[in-house]
Backbone as a ProteinNet text record, in pm:
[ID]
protein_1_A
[PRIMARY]
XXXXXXXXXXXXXXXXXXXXXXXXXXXXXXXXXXXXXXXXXXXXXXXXXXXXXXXXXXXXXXXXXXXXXX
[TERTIARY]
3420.2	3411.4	3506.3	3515.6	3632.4	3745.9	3790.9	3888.8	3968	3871.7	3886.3	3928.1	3872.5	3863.6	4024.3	4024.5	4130	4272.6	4274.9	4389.3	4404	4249.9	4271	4330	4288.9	4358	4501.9	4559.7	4701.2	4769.8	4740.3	4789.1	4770.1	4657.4	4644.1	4806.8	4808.2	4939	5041.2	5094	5207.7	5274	5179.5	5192.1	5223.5	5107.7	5179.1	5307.5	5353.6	5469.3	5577.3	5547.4	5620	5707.2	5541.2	5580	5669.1	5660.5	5724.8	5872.6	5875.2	6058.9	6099.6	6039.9	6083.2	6144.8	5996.1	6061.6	6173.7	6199.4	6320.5	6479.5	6457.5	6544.6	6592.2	6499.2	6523.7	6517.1	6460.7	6493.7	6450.3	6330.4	6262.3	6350.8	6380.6	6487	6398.4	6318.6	6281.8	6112.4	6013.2	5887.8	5819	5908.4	5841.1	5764.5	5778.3	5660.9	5546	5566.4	5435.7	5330.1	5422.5	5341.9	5266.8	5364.2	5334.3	5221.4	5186.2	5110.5	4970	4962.5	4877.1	4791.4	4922.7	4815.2	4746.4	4780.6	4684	4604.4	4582.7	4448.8	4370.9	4415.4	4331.6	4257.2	4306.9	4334	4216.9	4241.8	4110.1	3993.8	3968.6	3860.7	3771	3869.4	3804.2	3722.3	3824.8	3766.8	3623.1	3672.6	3511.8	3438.3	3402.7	3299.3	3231.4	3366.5	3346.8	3257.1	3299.5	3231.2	3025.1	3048.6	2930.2	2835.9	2924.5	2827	2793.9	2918.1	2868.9	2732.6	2731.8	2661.2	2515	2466.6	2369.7	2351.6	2456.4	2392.8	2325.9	2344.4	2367.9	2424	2559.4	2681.2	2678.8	2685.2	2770.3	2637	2628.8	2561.2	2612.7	2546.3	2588.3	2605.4	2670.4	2667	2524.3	2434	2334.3	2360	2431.8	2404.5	2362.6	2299.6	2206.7	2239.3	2112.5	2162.5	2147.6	2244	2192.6	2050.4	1971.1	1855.5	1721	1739.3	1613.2	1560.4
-905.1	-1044.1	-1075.9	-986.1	-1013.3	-1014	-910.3	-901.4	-1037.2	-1132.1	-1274	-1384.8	-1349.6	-1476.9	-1419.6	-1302.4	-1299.8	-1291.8	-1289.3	-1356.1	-1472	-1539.6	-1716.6	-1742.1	-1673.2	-1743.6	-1707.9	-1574	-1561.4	-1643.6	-1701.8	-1801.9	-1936.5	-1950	-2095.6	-2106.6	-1969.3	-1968.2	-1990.6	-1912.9	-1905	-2075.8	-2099.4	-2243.7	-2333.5	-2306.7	-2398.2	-2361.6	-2258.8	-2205	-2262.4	-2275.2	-2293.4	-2481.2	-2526.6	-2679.6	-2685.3	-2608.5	-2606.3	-2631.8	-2503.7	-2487.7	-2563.1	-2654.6	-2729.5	-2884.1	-2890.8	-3002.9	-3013.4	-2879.4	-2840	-2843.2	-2810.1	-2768.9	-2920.9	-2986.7	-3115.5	-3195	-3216.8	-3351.4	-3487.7	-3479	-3586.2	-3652.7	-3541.5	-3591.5	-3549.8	-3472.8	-3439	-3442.3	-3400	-3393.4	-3284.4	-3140.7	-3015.6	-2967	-3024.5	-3043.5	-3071.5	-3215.6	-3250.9	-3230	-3104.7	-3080.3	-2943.7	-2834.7	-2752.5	-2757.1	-2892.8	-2851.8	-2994.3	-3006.8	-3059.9	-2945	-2872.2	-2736.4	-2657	-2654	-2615.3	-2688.8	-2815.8	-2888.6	-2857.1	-2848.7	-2844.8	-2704.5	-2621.3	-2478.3	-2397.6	-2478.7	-2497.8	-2519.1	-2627.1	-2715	-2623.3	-2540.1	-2489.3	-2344.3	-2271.9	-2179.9	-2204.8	-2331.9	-2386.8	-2346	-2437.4	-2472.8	-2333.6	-2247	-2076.9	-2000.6	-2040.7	-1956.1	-2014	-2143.4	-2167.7	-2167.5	-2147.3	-2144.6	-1979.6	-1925.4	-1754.7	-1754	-1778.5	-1775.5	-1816.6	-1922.7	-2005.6	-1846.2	-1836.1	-1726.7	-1597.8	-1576.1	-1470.5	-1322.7	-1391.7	-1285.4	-1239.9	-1332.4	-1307.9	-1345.9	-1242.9	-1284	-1289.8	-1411.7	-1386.4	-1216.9	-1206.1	-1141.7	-1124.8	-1022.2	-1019.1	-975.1	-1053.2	-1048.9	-1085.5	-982.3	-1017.5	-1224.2	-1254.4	-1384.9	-1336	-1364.4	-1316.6	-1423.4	-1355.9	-1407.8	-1419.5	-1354.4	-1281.5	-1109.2
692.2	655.6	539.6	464.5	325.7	393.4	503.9	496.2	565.3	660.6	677.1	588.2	503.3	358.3	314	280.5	183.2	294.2	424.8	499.6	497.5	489.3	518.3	386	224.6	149.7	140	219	217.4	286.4	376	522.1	381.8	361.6	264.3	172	126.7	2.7	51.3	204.5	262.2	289.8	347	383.3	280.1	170.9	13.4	-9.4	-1.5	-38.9	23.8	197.5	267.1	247.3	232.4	190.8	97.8	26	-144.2	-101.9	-28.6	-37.6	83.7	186.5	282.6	149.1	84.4	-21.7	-72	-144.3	-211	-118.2	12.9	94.3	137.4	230	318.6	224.1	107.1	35.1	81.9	189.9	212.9	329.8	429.1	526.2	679.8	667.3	752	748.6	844	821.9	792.3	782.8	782	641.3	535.1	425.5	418.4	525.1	521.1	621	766.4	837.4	789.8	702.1	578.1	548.5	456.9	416.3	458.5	556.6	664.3	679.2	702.8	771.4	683.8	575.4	428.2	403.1	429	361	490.4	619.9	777.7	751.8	701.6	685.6	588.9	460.4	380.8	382.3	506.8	475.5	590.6	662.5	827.9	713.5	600.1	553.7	470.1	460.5	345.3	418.7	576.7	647.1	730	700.4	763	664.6	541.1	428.9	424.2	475.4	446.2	532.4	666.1	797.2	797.2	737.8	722	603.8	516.7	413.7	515.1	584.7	633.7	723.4	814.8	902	855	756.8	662.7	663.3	713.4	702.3	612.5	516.7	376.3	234.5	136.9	59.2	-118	-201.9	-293.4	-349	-482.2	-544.7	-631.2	-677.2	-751.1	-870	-978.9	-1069	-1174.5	-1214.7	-1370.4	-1440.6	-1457.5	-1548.1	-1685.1	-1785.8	-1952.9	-1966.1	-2017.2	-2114.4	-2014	-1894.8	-1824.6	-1799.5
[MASK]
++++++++++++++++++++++++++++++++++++++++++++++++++++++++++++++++++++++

């Protein structure tokens, strides 16, 4: 299950990245920035709803740790 999350957030970066240097490159001549990073906010929102439908199923559980002052 980690090893899911931490591809989705590498794919999340690639893509920011990718937008980045389409900006830099095309200069607002073309659309490949903003399909870039379309696909990072689409991309995100699918990992949210993954993390939390895992969490509900109970794939995935918090961490147990200690609260100070109990």
């Amino acid at each position: 299950m980690q090893i899911v999350i931490v591809i989705a957030f590498i794919l999340i970066l690639a893509s920011l990245f990718s937008g980045l240097y389409f900006v830099m490159k095309d200069k607002g001549k073309t659309n490949r920035a903003v399909n870039a990073l379309t696909f990072r906010i689409g991309f995100s929102i699918l990992l949210f709803l993954f993390i939390i439908i895992s969490y509900k199923m109970g794939w995935i559980h918090p961490a147990d740790f200690p609260v100070s002052g109990q």
